[in-house]
Coordinates of C-alpha atoms and ligand atoms in Angstrom, one line a residue:
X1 CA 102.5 -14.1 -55.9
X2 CA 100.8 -12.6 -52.7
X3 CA 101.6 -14.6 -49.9
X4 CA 99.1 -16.7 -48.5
X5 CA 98.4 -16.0 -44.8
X6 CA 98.4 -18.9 -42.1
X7 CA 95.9 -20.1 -40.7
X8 CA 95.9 -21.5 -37.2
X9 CA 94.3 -23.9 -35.3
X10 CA 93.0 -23.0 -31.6
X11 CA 91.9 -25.2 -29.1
X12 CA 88.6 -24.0 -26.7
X13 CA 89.8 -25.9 -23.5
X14 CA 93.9 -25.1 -23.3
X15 CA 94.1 -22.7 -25.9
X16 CA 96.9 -23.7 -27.3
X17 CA 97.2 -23.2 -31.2
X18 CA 98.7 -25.3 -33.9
X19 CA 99.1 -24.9 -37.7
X20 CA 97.6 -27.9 -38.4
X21 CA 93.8 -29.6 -37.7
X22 CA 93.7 -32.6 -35.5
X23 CA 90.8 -34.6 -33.9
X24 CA 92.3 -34.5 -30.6
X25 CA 94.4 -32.1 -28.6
X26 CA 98.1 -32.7 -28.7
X27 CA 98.6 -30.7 -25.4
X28 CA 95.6 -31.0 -23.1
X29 CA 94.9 -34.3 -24.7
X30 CA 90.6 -33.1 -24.9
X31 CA 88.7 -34.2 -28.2
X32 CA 87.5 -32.1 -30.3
X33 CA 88.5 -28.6 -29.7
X34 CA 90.4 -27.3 -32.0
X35 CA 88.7 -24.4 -33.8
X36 CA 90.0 -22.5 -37.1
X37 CA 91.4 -19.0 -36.2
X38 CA 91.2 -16.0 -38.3
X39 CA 95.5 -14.7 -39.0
X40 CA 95.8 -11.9 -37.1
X41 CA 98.6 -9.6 -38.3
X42 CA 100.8 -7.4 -36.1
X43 CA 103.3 -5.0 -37.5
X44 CA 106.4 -4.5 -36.1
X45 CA 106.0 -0.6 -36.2
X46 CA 102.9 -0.9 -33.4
X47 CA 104.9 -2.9 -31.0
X48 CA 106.8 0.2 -29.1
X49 CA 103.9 2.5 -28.7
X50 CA 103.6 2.2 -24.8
X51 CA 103.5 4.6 -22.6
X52 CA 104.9 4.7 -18.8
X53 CA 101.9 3.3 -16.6
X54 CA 99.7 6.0 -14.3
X55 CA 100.3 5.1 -10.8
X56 CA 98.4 5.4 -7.5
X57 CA 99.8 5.1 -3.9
X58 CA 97.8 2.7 -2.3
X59 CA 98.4 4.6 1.4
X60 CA 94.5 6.1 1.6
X61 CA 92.1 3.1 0.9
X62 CA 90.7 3.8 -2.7
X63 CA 87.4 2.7 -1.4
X64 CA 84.2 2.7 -3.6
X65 CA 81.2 3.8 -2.1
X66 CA 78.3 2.0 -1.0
X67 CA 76.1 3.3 -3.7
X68 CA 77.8 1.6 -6.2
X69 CA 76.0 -1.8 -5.1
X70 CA 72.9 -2.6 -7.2
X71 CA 70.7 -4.2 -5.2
X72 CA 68.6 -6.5 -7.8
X73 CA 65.7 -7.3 -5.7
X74 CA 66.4 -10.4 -4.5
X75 CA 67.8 -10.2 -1.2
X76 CA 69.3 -14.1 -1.8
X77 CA 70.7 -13.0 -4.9
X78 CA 72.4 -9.8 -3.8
X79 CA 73.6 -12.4 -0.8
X80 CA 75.0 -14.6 -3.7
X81 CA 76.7 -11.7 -5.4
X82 CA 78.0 -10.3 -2.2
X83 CA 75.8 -7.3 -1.6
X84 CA 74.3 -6.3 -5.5
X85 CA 75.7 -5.6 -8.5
X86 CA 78.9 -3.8 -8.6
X87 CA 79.2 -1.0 -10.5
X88 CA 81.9 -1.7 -13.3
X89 CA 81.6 -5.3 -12.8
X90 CA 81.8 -7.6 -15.3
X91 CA 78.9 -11.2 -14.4
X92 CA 78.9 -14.3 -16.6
X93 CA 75.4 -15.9 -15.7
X94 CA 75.4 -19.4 -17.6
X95 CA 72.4 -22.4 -17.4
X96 CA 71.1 -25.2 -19.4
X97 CA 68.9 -24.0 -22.4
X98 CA 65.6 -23.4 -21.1
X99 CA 66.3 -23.3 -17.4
X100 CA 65.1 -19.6 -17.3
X101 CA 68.4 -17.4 -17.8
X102 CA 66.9 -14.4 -19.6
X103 CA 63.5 -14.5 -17.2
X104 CA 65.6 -14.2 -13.9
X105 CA 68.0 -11.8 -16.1
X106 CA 65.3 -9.6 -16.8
X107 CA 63.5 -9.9 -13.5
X108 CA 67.1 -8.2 -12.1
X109 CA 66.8 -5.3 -14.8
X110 CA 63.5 -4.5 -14.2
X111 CA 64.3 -4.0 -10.1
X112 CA 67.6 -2.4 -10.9
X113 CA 65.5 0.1 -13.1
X114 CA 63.5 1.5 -10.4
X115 CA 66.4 3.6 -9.6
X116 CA 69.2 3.2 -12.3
X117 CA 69.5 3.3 -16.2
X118 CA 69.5 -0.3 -17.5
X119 CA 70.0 -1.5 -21.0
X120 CA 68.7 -4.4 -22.3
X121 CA 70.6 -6.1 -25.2
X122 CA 68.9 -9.3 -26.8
X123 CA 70.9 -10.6 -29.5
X124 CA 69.0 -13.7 -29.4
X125 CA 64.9 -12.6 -29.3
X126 CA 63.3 -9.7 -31.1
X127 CA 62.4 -7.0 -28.7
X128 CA 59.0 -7.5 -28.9
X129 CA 59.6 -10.9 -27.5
X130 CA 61.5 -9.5 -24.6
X131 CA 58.8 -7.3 -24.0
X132 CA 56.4 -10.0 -23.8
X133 CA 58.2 -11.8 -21.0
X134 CA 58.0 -8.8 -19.5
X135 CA 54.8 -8.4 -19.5
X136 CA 54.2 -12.0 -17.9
X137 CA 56.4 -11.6 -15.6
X138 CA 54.4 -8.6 -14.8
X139 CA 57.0 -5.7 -14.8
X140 CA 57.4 -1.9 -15.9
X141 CA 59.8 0.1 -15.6
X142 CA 61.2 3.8 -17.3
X143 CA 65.0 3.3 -17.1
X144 CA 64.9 -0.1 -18.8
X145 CA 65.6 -0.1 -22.4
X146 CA 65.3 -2.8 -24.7
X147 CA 67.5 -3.1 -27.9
X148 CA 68.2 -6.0 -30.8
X149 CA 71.6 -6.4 -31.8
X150 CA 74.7 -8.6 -32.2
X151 CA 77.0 -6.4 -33.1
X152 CA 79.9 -6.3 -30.3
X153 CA 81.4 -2.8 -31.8
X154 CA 77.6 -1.6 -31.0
X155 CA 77.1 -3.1 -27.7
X156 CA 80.7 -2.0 -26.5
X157 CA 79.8 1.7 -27.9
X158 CA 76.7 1.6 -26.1
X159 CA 79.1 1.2 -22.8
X160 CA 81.6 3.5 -23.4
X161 CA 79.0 6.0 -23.6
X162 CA 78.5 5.7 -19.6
X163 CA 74.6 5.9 -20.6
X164 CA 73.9 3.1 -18.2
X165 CA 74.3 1.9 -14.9
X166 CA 74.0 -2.0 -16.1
X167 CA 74.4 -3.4 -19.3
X168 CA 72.9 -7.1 -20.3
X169 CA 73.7 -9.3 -22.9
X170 CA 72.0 -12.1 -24.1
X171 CA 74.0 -14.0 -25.4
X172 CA 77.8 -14.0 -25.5
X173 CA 77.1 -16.6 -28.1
X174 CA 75.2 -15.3 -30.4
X175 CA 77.5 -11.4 -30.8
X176 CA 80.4 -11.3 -33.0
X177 CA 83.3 -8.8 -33.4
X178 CA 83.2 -6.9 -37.4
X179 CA 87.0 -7.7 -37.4
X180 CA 87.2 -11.2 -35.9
X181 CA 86.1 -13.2 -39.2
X182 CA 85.1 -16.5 -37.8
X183 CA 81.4 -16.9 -37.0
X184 CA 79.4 -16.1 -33.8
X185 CA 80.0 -18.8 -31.2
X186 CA 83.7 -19.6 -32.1
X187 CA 86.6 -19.2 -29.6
X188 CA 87.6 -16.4 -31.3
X189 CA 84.8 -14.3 -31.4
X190 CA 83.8 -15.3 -27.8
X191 CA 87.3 -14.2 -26.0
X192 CA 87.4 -11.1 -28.7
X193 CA 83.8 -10.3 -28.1
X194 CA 84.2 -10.5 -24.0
X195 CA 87.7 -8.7 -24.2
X196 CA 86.0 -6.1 -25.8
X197 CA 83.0 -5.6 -24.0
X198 CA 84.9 -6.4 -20.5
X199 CA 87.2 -2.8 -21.3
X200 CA 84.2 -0.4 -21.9
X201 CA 82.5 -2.0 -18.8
X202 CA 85.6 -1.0 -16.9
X203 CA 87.0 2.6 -18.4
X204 CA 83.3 3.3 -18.1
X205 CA 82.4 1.9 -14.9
X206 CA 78.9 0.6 -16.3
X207 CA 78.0 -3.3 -14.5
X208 CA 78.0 -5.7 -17.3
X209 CA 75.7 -9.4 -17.2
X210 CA 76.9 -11.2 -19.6
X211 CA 74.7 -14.3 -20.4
X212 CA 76.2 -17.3 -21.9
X213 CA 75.4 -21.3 -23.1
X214 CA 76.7 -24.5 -21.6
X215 CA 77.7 -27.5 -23.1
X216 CA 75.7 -30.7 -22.5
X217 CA 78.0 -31.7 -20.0
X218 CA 77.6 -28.6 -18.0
X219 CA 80.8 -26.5 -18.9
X220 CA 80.4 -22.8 -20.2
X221 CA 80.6 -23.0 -24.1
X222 CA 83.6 -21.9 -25.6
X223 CA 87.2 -21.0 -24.8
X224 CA 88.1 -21.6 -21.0
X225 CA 89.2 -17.8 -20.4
X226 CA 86.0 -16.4 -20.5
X227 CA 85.5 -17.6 -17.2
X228 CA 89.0 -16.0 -16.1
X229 CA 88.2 -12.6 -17.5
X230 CA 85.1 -12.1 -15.7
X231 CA 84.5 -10.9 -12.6
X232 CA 81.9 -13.2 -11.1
X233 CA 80.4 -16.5 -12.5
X234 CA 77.3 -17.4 -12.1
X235 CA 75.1 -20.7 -12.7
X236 CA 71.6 -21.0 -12.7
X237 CA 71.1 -25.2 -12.4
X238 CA 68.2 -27.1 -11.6
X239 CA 65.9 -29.5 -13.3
X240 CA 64.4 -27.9 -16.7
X241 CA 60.9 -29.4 -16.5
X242 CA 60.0 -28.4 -12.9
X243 CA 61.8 -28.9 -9.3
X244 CA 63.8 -26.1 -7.7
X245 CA 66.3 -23.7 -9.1
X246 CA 69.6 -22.7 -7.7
X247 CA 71.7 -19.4 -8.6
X248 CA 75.0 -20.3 -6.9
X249 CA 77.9 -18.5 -7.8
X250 CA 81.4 -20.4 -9.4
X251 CA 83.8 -17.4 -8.9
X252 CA 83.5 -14.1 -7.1
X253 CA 86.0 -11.6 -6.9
X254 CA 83.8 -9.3 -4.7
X255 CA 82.2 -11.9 -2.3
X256 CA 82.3 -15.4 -0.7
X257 CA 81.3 -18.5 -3.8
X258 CA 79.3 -20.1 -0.6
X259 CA 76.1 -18.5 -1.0
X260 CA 72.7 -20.0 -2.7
X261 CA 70.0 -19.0 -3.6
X262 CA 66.6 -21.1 -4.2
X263 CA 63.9 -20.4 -6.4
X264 CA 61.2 -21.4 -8.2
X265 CA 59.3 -21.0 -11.7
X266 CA 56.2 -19.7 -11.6
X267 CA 53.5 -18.5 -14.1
X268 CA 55.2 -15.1 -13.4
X269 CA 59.0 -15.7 -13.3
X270 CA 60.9 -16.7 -10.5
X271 CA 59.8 -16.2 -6.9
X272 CA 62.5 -16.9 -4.1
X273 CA 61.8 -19.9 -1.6
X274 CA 62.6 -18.5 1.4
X275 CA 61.9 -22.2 3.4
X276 CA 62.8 -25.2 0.9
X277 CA 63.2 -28.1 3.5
X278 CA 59.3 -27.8 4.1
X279 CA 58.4 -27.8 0.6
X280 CA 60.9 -31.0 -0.5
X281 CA 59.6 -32.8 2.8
X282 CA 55.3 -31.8 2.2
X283 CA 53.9 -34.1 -0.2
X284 CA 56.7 -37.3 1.5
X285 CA 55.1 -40.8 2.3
X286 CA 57.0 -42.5 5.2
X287 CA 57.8 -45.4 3.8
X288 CA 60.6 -47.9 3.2
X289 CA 63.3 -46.5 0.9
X290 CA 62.4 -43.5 2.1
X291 CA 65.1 -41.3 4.1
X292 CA 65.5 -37.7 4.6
X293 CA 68.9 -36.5 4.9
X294 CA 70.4 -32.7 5.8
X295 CA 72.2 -31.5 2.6
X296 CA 74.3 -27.9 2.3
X297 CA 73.3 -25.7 -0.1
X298 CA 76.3 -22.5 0.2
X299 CA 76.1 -21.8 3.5
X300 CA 72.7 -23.2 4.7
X301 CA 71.2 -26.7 5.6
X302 CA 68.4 -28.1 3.4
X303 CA 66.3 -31.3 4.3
X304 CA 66.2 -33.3 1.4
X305 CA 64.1 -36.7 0.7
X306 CA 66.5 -39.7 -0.5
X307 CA 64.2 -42.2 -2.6
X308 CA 65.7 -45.8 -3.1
X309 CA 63.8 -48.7 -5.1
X310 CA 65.1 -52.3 -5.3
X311 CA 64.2 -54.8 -6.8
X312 CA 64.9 -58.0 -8.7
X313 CA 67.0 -57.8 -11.8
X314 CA 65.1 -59.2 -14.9
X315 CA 68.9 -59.4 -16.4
X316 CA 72.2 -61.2 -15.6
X317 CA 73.5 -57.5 -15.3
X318 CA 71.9 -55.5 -12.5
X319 CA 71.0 -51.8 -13.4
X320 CA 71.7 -48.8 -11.1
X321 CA 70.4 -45.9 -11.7
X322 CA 70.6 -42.5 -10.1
X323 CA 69.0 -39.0 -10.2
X324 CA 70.7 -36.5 -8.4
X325 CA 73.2 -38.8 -7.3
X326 CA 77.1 -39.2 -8.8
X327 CA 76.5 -43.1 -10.1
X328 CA 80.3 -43.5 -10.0
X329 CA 79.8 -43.2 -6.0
X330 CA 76.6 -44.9 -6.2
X331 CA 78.2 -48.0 -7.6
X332 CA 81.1 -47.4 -4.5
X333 CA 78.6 -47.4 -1.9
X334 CA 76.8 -50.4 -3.1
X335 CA 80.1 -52.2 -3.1
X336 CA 80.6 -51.1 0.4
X337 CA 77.5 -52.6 1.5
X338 CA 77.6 -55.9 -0.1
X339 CA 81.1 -56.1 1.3
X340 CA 80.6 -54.3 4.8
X341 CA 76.8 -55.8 5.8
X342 CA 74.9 -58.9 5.1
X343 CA 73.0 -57.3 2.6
X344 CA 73.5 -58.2 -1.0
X345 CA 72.2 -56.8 -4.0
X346 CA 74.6 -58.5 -6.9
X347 CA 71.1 -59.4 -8.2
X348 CA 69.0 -56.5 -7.6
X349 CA 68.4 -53.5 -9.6
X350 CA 68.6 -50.3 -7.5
X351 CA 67.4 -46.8 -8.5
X352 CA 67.7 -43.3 -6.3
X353 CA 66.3 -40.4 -6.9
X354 CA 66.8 -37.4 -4.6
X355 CA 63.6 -35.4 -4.6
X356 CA 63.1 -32.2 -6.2
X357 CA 65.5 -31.6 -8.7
X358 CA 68.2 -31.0 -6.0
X359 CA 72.1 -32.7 -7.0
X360 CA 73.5 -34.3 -3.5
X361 CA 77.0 -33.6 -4.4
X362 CA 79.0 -33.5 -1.0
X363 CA 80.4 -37.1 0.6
X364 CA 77.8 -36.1 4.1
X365 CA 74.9 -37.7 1.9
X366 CA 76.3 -41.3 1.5
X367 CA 74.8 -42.5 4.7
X368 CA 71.6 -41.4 3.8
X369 CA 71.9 -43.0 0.0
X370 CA 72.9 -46.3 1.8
X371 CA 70.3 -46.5 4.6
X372 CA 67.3 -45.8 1.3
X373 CA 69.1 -48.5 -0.4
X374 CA 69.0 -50.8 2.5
X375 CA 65.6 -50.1 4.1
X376 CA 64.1 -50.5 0.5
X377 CA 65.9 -53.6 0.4
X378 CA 64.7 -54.7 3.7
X379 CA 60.9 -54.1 2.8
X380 CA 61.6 -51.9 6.4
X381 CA 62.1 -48.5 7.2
X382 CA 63.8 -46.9 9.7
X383 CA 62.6 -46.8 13.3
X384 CA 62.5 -43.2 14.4
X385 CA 61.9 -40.2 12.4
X386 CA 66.0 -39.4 12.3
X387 CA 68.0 -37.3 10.0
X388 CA 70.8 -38.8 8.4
X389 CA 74.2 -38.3 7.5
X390 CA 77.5 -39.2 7.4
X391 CA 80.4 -39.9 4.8
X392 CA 80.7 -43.7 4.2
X393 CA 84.5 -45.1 4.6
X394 CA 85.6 -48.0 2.4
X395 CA 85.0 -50.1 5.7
X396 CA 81.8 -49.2 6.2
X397 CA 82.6 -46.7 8.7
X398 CA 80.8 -43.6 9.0
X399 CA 82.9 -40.4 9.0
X400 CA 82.5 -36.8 10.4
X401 CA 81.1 -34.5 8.4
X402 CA 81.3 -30.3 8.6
X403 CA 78.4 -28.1 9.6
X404 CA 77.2 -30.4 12.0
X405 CA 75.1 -27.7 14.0
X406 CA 73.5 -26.3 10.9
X407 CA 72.3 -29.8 9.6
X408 CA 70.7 -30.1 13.4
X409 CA 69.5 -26.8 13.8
X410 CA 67.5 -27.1 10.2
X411 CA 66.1 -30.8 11.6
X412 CA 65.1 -29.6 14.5
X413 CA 63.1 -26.8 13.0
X414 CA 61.1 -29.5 10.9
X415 CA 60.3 -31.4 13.5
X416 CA 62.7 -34.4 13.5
X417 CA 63.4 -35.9 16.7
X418 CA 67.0 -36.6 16.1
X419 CA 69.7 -37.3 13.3
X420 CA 71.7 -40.4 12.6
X421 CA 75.2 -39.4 11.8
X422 CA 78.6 -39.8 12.9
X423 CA 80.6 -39.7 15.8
X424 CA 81.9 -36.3 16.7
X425 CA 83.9 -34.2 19.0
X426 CA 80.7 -32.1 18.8
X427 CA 77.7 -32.1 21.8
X428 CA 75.3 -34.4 20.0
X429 CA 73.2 -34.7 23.0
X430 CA 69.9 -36.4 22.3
X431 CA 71.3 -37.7 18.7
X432 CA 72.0 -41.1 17.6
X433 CA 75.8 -41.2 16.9
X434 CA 77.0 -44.5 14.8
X435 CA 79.8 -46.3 13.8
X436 CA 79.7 -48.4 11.1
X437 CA 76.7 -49.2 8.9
X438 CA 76.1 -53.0 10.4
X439 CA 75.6 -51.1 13.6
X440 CA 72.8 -49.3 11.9
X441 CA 71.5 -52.2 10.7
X442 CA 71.4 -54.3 14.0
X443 CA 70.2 -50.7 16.0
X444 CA 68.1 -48.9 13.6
X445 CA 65.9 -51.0 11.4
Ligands
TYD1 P1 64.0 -18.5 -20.6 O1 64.2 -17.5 -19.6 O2 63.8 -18.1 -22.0 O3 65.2 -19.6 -20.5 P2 66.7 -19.4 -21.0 O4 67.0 -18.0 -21.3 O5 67.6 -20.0 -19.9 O6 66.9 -20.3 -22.3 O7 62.7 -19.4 -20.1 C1 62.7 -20.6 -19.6 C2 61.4 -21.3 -19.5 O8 60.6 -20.7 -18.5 C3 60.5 -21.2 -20.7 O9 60.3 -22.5 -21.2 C4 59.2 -20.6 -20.3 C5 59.2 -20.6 -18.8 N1 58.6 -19.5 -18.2 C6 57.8 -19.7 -17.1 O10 57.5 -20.8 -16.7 N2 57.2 -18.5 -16.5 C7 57.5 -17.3 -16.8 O11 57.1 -16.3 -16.2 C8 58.4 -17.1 -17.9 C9 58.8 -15.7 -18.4 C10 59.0 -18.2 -18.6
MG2 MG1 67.4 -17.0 -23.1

């Protein structure tokens, strides 16, 4: 009787593999992630077919040339990637479904195409659907051609024929491997289907933009490696349904991961927002709960309106509720008020909401979140037209933040007569500097 061949068990976040299924990981301890693996056999005779390796003395810089940077047309994007596309590079670009992945994808083909051979490879739409949004988005272009497919064998063939200059996929989700037999989407075919296509893009030298899903909570879908094998990671984020969109890079082994850049969805695709703090701060009403703090986005200040609402709780537990704001460190900073001031809100329901789709994910914007909270709790708002921010301490103390200059430089641009922040070592001449937040409170409101 034939012997029947083992099947194994692989799990997406550790990728370690068992012989039998379980709900949970034994090693990394996640839930749900163990995935079916196709056997894959290797005879003994293949093992010792290696070869001694080619060497190179690293004496003379192998430099590349200059030309081998694709500038895509968007001067913040070619910023984010470290001066354009690098020929032989391998980009994930990942996003929430929706967010406008294959429009800004496309957008960077048709540029690249003024002057290089681009394929486009849409395993996902029919070409004449690509070739609508391209006509929306109001582009035409000779070197770029379209193609349907999700074969990986193809698409890697289509590489290895150093046809192109740049390559796109979209999606690494939706191509499968001929000799990987699980379906599209699985951990196998994803790291078989990236290994694959990753190799022609470097014996070729052909730039490769690979486009791939996220999960719901925001990870890239699929086995954790993809993300090593790549070159460069990058994620579009933003709010689906409107607001501003951010292209900021995860990983870059060509360039700094502190760049950013802004845009917006238009009728016509994206269009770069060259000055964002006076868009978030046009249509703001200066009222209680209203602050506006200086956030970072990569390397560069942004003003940002802080929106706070409180108000009685119609329940013995009072709800808090945040947009654009961690609500573990909401909770925190509520805590540290109640505790640290003479405010108290064990009764009040409290909702933030940072304005335009923007995520206030550094510690500098907890002042701001706890002056909205108070000043909307007050019924007051605060005396002059300030800037805020400022880590919060567990005592209430405010602490020094980084890129102090940049924050003031980007307030004073707008118009703001001053900021509120912490005490520094830095010339804050003219600036309000603070210690703890029932100093605020007595001074400020
Ligand atoms: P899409 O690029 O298909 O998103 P993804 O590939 O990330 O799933 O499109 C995102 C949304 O953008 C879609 O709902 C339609 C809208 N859109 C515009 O608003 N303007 C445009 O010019 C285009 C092409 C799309
Ligand atoms: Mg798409």
């Amino acid at each position: 009787m034939a012997k029947k061949e083992a099947v194994s068990f692989v799990c997406s976040s550790c990728l370690a593999t068992f012989n039998q299924w379980s709900g949970r990981c034994p090693r990394c301890m996640e839930w749900n992630t163990l995935e079916e693996q196709a056997p894959i056999s290797i005879s003994s005779s293949k093992l010792k077919t290696g070869r001694p390796l080619n060497i190179l003395k690293l004496d003379s810089p192998l430099g590349m040339d200059s030309n081998q940077r694709y500038p895509v047309g968007f001067e913040d994007i070619d910023e984010v990637l470290g001066g354009g596309v690098l020929s032989g590079s391998v980009i994930l670009l990942t996003g929430q479904p929706g967010i406008g992945k294959s429009t800004l994808i496309l957008q960077m083909a048709l540029n690249i195409a003024k002057n290089k051979k681009v394929l486009y490879v849409s395993s996902e739409e029919t070409t004449y659907q690509v070739d609508q949004r391209k006509l929306r988005i109001k582009g035409s272009s000779e070197n770029l051609s379209i193609s349907n497919s999700n074969s990986t064998d193809d698409i890697a063939a289509s590489i290895d024929s150093a046809d192109y200059d740049l390559v796109i996929i979209d999606s690494i989700q939706t191509i499968s491997c001929s000799w990987v037999g699980s379906s599209a989407g699985s951990v196998g075919q994803i790291s078989n289907s990236a290994q694959a296509i990753i190799t022609s893009a470097k014996s070729s030298n052909t730039a490769v933009i690979i486009i791939g899903h996220v999960t719901k909570d925001g990870s890239i879908a699929g086995p954790k490696i993809l993300e090593h094998m790549v070159d460069v990671v990058l994620s579009l984020e933003g709010d689906r349904y409107g607001g501003f969109k951010l292209l900021r890079s995860l990983k870059n082994r060509f360039g700094s991961t502190n760049e950013v850049a802004i845009f917006e969805m238009t009728s016509s695709g994206f269009k770069t927002i060259s000055n964002p703090s006076e868009i978030l701060l046009d249509e703001r009403l200066d009222i209680d709960g209203s602050v506006v703090t200086a956030a970072m986005e990569g390397s560069r200040a942004v003003l940002v309106e802080v929106q706070a609402l409180v108000s009685a709780t119609n329940f013995g537990y009072p709800k808090r509720t945040a947009s654009g704001f961690d609500i573990n460190r909401l909770n925190l900073l509520i805590a540290v008020i109640e505790q640290r001031t003479k405010v108290k809100l064990s009764s009040k329901d409290v909702y933030i909401n940072v304005v335009g789709g923007i995520s206030l994910n550094e510690p500098a914007a907890d002042l701001a979140i706890c002056l909205a909270i108070i000043s909307a709790h007050l019924g007051t708002k605060i005396k002059k037209n300030l800037v805020i921010f400022g880590e919060v301490g567990l005592s209430g103390e405010i602490r020094h933040v980084a890129y102090v200059d940049k924050r003031l430089k980007e307030a004073k641009k707008l118009g703001f007569d001053g900021c509120l922040g912490p005490k520094t070592k830095e010339n804050l001449s003219g600036n309000n500097q603070a210690r703890n937040l029932a100093e605020i409170i007595l001074n400020y409101f």
